PDB file of C-alpha atoms in Angstrom:
ATOM      1  CA  MET A   1      35.905 -37.843  69.406  1.00  0.00           C
ATOM      2  CA  ASN A   2      38.073 -38.488  66.351  1.00  0.00           C
ATOM      3  CA  LYS A   3      37.067 -36.114  63.548  1.00  0.00           C
ATOM      4  CA  VAL A   4      38.443 -36.758  60.064  1.00  0.00           C
ATOM      5  CA  LEU A   5      38.224 -34.198  57.254  1.00  0.00           C
ATOM      6  CA  ILE A   6      38.387 -35.547  53.714  1.00  0.00           C
ATOM      7  CA  PRO A   7      38.599 -33.083  50.821  1.00  0.00           C
ATOM      8  CA  VAL A   8      36.489 -34.228  47.878  1.00  0.00           C
ATOM      9  CA  ASP A   9      36.445 -32.938  44.325  1.00  0.00           C
ATOM     10  CA  GLY A  10      35.018 -35.796  42.299  1.00  0.00           C
ATOM     11  CA  SER A  11      38.472 -37.125  41.361  1.00  0.00           C
ATOM     12  CA  SER A  12      39.600 -40.733  41.622  1.00  0.00           C
ATOM     13  CA  ASN A  13      42.321 -39.694  44.082  1.00  0.00           C
ATOM     14  CA  ALA A  14      39.750 -38.114  46.423  1.00  0.00           C
ATOM     15  CA  LEU A  15      37.636 -41.274  46.258  1.00  0.00           C
ATOM     16  CA  LEU A  16      40.732 -43.360  47.013  1.00  0.00           C
ATOM     17  CA  ALA A  17      41.391 -41.279  50.146  1.00  0.00           C
ATOM     18  CA  LEU A  18      37.739 -41.612  51.155  1.00  0.00           C
ATOM     19  CA  LYS A  19      37.817 -45.404  50.772  1.00  0.00           C
ATOM     20  CA  HIS A  20      41.000 -45.521  52.853  1.00  0.00           C
ATOM     21  CA  ALA A  21      39.441 -43.394  55.596  1.00  0.00           C
ATOM     22  CA  VAL A  22      36.309 -45.550  55.690  1.00  0.00           C
ATOM     23  CA  LYS A  23      38.422 -48.702  55.891  1.00  0.00           C
ATOM     24  CA  ILE A  24      40.629 -47.367  58.699  1.00  0.00           C
ATOM     25  CA  TYR A  25      38.301 -45.055  60.650  1.00  0.00           C
ATOM     26  CA  GLY A  26      34.768 -45.661  59.372  1.00  0.00           C
ATOM     27  CA  LYS A  27      33.821 -48.570  61.647  1.00  0.00           C
ATOM     28  CA  ASP A  28      34.775 -46.700  64.841  1.00  0.00           C
ATOM     29  CA  THR A  29      31.681 -45.229  66.495  1.00  0.00           C
ATOM     30  CA  HIS A  30      33.829 -42.471  68.020  1.00  0.00           C
ATOM     31  CA  THR A  31      34.861 -41.187  64.592  1.00  0.00           C
ATOM     32  CA  GLU A  32      33.108 -38.484  62.598  1.00  0.00           C
ATOM     33  CA  ILE A  33      33.738 -38.364  58.863  1.00  0.00           C
ATOM     34  CA  HIS A  34      33.436 -34.920  57.342  1.00  0.00           C
ATOM     35  CA  ILE A  35      33.739 -34.360  53.589  1.00  0.00           C
ATOM     36  CA  CYS A  36      34.509 -30.913  52.267  1.00  0.00           C
ATOM     37  CA  ASN A  37      34.700 -29.357  48.827  1.00  0.00           C
ATOM     38  CA  VAL A  38      36.537 -26.141  48.048  1.00  0.00           C
ATOM     39  CA  GLN A  39      35.049 -23.782  45.507  1.00  0.00           C
ATOM     40  CA  PRO A  40      37.096 -21.046  43.850  1.00  0.00           C
ATOM     41  CA  LYS A  41      36.652 -17.517  45.053  1.00  0.00           C
ATOM     42  CA  ILE A  42      34.844 -15.345  42.520  1.00  0.00           C
ATOM     43  CA  TYR A  43      36.908 -12.317  41.653  1.00  0.00           C
ATOM     44  CA  ARG A  44      35.310  -8.970  42.345  1.00  0.00           C
ATOM     45  CA  HIS A  45      35.391  -7.804  38.712  1.00  0.00           C
ATOM     46  CA  ILE A  46      33.386 -10.893  37.708  1.00  0.00           C
ATOM     47  CA  GLY A  47      31.207 -10.994  40.821  1.00  0.00           C
ATOM     48  CA  LYS A  48      29.874  -7.485  40.268  1.00  0.00           C
ATOM     49  CA  PHE A  49      27.696  -8.850  37.448  1.00  0.00           C
ATOM     50  CA  PHE A  50      25.947 -11.393  39.707  1.00  0.00           C
ATOM     51  CA  SER A  51      24.154 -11.189  43.017  1.00  0.00           C
ATOM     52  CA  LYS A  52      25.805 -12.680  46.085  1.00  0.00           C
ATOM     53  CA  GLY A  53      22.921 -15.146  46.362  1.00  0.00           C
ATOM     54  CA  ASP A  54      23.369 -16.316  42.759  1.00  0.00           C
ATOM     55  CA  ILE A  55      27.092 -16.870  43.315  1.00  0.00           C
ATOM     56  CA  GLN A  56      26.483 -18.830  46.529  1.00  0.00           C
ATOM     57  CA  GLU A  57      23.799 -20.920  44.824  1.00  0.00           C
ATOM     58  CA  TRP A  58      26.141 -21.669  41.897  1.00  0.00           C
ATOM     59  CA  GLN A  59      28.996 -22.619  44.248  1.00  0.00           C
ATOM     60  CA  ALA A  60      26.717 -24.801  46.384  1.00  0.00           C
ATOM     61  CA  GLU A  61      25.462 -26.654  43.302  1.00  0.00           C
ATOM     62  CA  ARG A  62      29.019 -27.225  42.022  1.00  0.00           C
ATOM     63  CA  ALA A  63      30.136 -28.410  45.461  1.00  0.00           C
ATOM     64  CA  LYS A  64      27.262 -30.890  45.754  1.00  0.00           C
ATOM     65  CA  GLN A  65      28.050 -32.239  42.299  1.00  0.00           C
ATOM     66  CA  ALA A  66      31.751 -32.627  43.171  1.00  0.00           C
ATOM     67  CA  ALA A  67      30.882 -34.461  46.401  1.00  0.00           C
ATOM     68  CA  LYS A  68      28.154 -36.684  44.919  1.00  0.00           C
ATOM     69  CA  SER A  69      30.289 -39.783  44.328  1.00  0.00           C
ATOM     70  CA  ALA A  70      31.828 -39.476  47.805  1.00  0.00           C
ATOM     71  CA  ALA A  71      28.426 -39.055  49.463  1.00  0.00           C
ATOM     72  CA  ASP A  72      27.024 -42.012  47.516  1.00  0.00           C
ATOM     73  CA  TYR A  73      29.966 -44.177  48.562  1.00  0.00           C
ATOM     74  CA  LEU A  74      29.562 -43.250  52.235  1.00  0.00           C
ATOM     75  CA  GLU A  75      25.812 -43.863  52.156  1.00  0.00           C
ATOM     76  CA  ASN A  76      26.296 -47.274  50.508  1.00  0.00           C
ATOM     77  CA  ALA A  77      28.953 -48.148  53.121  1.00  0.00           C
ATOM     78  CA  GLY A  78      26.548 -47.175  55.910  1.00  0.00           C
ATOM     79  CA  VAL A  79      28.915 -44.555  57.305  1.00  0.00           C
ATOM     80  CA  SER A  80      27.417 -41.373  58.706  1.00  0.00           C
ATOM     81  CA  PHE A  81      29.049 -38.162  57.546  1.00  0.00           C
ATOM     82  CA  SER A  82      28.608 -34.446  57.223  1.00  0.00           C
ATOM     83  CA  PHE A  83      29.322 -32.227  54.239  1.00  0.00           C
ATOM     84  CA  THR A  84      30.274 -28.602  53.781  1.00  0.00           C
ATOM     85  CA  TYR A  85      31.844 -26.511  51.124  1.00  0.00           C
ATOM     86  CA  VAL A  86      34.174 -23.578  51.551  1.00  0.00           C
ATOM     87  CA  THR A  87      35.596 -20.990  49.172  1.00  0.00           C
ATOM     88  CA  GLY A  88      39.080 -19.640  48.636  1.00  0.00           C
ATOM     89  CA  ASP A  89      42.590 -21.030  48.345  1.00  0.00           C
ATOM     90  CA  LYS A  90      42.250 -24.818  48.638  1.00  0.00           C
ATOM     91  CA  GLY A  91      45.015 -25.430  51.162  1.00  0.00           C
ATOM     92  CA  GLU A  92      44.131 -22.545  53.445  1.00  0.00           C
ATOM     93  CA  ALA A  93      40.383 -23.154  53.187  1.00  0.00           C
ATOM     94  CA  LEU A  94      40.765 -26.834  54.088  1.00  0.00           C
ATOM     95  CA  ARG A  95      43.051 -26.049  57.023  1.00  0.00           C
ATOM     96  CA  ASP A  96      40.632 -23.412  58.299  1.00  0.00           C
ATOM     97  CA  GLU A  97      37.653 -25.748  57.947  1.00  0.00           C
ATOM     98  CA  ALA A  98      39.475 -28.561  59.761  1.00  0.00           C
ATOM     99  CA  GLN A  99      40.320 -26.165  62.588  1.00  0.00           C
ATOM    100  CA  ARG A 100      36.743 -24.852  62.724  1.00  0.00           C
ATOM    101  CA  LEU A 101      35.385 -28.401  63.000  1.00  0.00           C
ATOM    102  CA  GLY A 102      38.022 -29.473  65.535  1.00  0.00           C
ATOM    103  CA  CYS A 103      39.340 -32.252  63.291  1.00  0.00           C
ATOM    104  CA  SER A 104      42.121 -34.495  64.516  1.00  0.00           C
ATOM    105  CA  ARG A 105      43.365 -35.283  60.999  1.00  0.00           C
ATOM    106  CA  ILE A 106      42.970 -34.539  57.324  1.00  0.00           C
ATOM    107  CA  VAL A 107      43.026 -37.444  54.857  1.00  0.00           C
ATOM    108  CA  ILE A 108      43.741 -36.247  51.320  1.00  0.00           C
ATOM    109  CA  GLY A 109      44.138 -38.095  48.041  1.00  0.00           C
ATOM    110  CA  SER A 110      47.005 -37.045  45.832  1.00  0.00           C
ATOM    111  CA  ALA A 111      48.496 -38.031  42.514  1.00  0.00           C
ATOM    112  CA  LYS A 112      52.098 -39.196  42.540  1.00  0.00           C
ATOM    113  CA  LYS A 113      54.160 -36.340  41.154  1.00  0.00           C
ATOM    114  CA  ASN A 114      57.778 -35.371  41.233  1.00  0.00           C
ATOM    115  CA  THR A 115      59.038 -32.426  43.223  1.00  0.00           C
ATOM    116  CA  LEU A 116      59.417 -30.132  40.198  1.00  0.00           C
ATOM    117  CA  SER A 117      55.810 -30.730  39.146  1.00  0.00           C
ATOM    118  CA  ARG A 118      54.593 -29.875  42.635  1.00  0.00           C
ATOM    119  CA  LEU A 119      56.785 -26.772  42.601  1.00  0.00           C
ATOM    120  CA  PHE A 120      55.203 -25.391  39.426  1.00  0.00           C
ATOM    121  CA  GLU A 121      51.648 -26.484  40.161  1.00  0.00           C
ATOM    122  CA  ASN A 122      49.473 -25.112  42.917  1.00  0.00           C
ATOM    123  CA  SER A 123      49.466 -28.376  44.880  1.00  0.00           C
ATOM    124  CA  THR A 124      46.818 -28.509  47.591  1.00  0.00           C
ATOM    125  CA  THR A 125      48.628 -31.396  49.266  1.00  0.00           C
ATOM    126  CA  ALA A 126      51.946 -29.534  49.388  1.00  0.00           C
ATOM    127  CA  LYS A 127      50.215 -26.420  50.729  1.00  0.00           C
ATOM    128  CA  LEU A 128      48.423 -28.389  53.461  1.00  0.00           C
ATOM    129  CA  LEU A 129      51.624 -30.132  54.504  1.00  0.00           C
ATOM    130  CA  GLU A 130      53.321 -26.745  54.714  1.00  0.00           C
ATOM    131  CA  ILE A 131      50.715 -24.770  56.682  1.00  0.00           C
ATOM    132  CA  SER A 132      48.641 -27.250  58.700  1.00  0.00           C
ATOM    133  CA  ASP A 133      49.178 -27.973  62.387  1.00  0.00           C
ATOM    134  CA  ILE A 134      46.641 -30.775  62.027  1.00  0.00           C
ATOM    135  CA  PRO A 135      48.186 -34.081  60.875  1.00  0.00           C
ATOM    136  CA  VAL A 136      47.730 -34.632  57.131  1.00  0.00           C
ATOM    137  CA  GLU A 137      47.526 -38.213  55.884  1.00  0.00           C
ATOM    138  CA  VAL A 138      48.326 -38.432  52.164  1.00  0.00           C
ATOM    139  CA  ILE A 139      46.917 -41.335  50.157  1.00  0.00           C
ATOM    140  CA  THR A 140      48.602 -41.595  46.776  1.00  0.00           C
ATOM    141  CA  GLY A 141      46.966 -42.674  43.588  1.00  0.00           C
ATOM    142  CA  LYS A 142      48.434 -44.061  40.392  1.00  0.00           C
ATOM    143  CA  SER A 143      52.059 -43.736  39.364  1.00  0.00           C
ATOM    144  CA  ILE A 144      53.083 -40.663  37.444  1.00  0.00           C
ATOM    145  CA  PRO A 145      53.445 -40.964  33.663  1.00  0.00           C
ATOM    146  CA  ALA A 146      56.937 -41.611  32.281  1.00  0.00           C
ATOM    147  CA  LEU A 147      57.019 -38.204  30.567  1.00  0.00           C
ATOM    148  CA  GLU A 148      56.453 -36.440  33.873  1.00  0.00           C
ATOM    149  CA  ARG A 149      58.811 -38.763  35.761  1.00  0.00           C
ATOM    150  CA  TRP A 150      61.718 -38.290  33.338  1.00  0.00           C
ATOM    151  CA  GLY A 151      60.834 -35.431  30.999  1.00  0.00           C
ATOM    152  CA  ILE A 152      60.324 -32.642  33.529  1.00  0.00           C
ATOM    153  CA  PRO A 153      63.562 -33.322  35.468  1.00  0.00           C
ATOM    154  CA  VAL A 154      65.533 -33.542  32.202  1.00  0.00           C
ATOM    155  CA  ILE A 155      64.015 -30.290  30.949  1.00  0.00           C
ATOM    156  CA  GLY A 156      64.740 -28.670  34.320  1.00  0.00           C
ATOM    157  CA  ALA A 157      68.348 -29.880  34.269  1.00  0.00           C
ATOM    158  CA  GLY A 158      68.752 -28.630  30.707  1.00  0.00           C
ATOM    159  CA  ALA A 159      67.361 -25.214  31.614  1.00  0.00           C
ATOM    160  CA  ALA A 160      69.649 -25.001  34.643  1.00  0.00           C
ATOM    161  CA  THR A 161      72.669 -25.936  32.510  1.00  0.00           C
ATOM    162  CA  ALA A 162      71.774 -23.326  29.909  1.00  0.00           C
ATOM    163  CA  LEU A 163      71.336 -20.697  32.637  1.00  0.00           C
ATOM    164  CA  VAL A 164      74.715 -21.520  34.188  1.00  0.00           C
ATOM    165  CA  ALA A 165      76.374 -21.431  30.765  1.00  0.00           C
ATOM    166  CA  ALA A 166      74.809 -18.040  30.028  1.00  0.00           C
ATOM    167  CA  VAL A 167      75.954 -16.620  33.371  1.00  0.00           C
ATOM    168  CA  ILE A 168      79.518 -17.908  32.923  1.00  0.00           C
ATOM    169  CA  ASP A 169      79.880 -16.325  29.462  1.00  0.00           C
TER     170      ASP A 169
END
C-alpha cells in the first residue's frame, strides 16, 4: 500500500501539492491519501487559563478550517482520503505523523525562496528535508518576488562586508 501524507494549511502552495498528488497518485487504488494539519502548541503559561478540552476543541476547529479547501477538492475529485491534525513543531510533527501512519512519502507545497530566506525563517520544508527518513517530494509554487530574490542577498552581502571591515579594523 502506497500511503501519501500531504500537509495542508489552507495556502495555495498546499493546494498545489494536493493537486499534484491527486494527479500522480490519486487514481491508483493501492494509494491512500492522508491530509494533515499542524496546530501550534499552546504554551503552558497561556494554557493554564483554559481547560485541556477547550484547547483541543479550538485546535480541532482551526485544523478543520485549514483543511476545508483540500477536503473539498479531494471530495470533488472523487478521491478517498483521511484527515488528522497534530500539534507541535511543524516539521517534527509531520515526520512523526507520517511514521505513525506508515507513509511511503510526504508531498509538501512550498514557496520558492532563496537560501538566506529559508535560513532566517522557520521553514517546514527545510526541516522535513533535514530530519525525515521518509522521502519528501517538494512541489514549488510561484516565483519569489524580486525584492526577496535580489534584496536579501545584497543586504546579507553588505552585512558580511561590514562585519569583515569591523573585524579587520
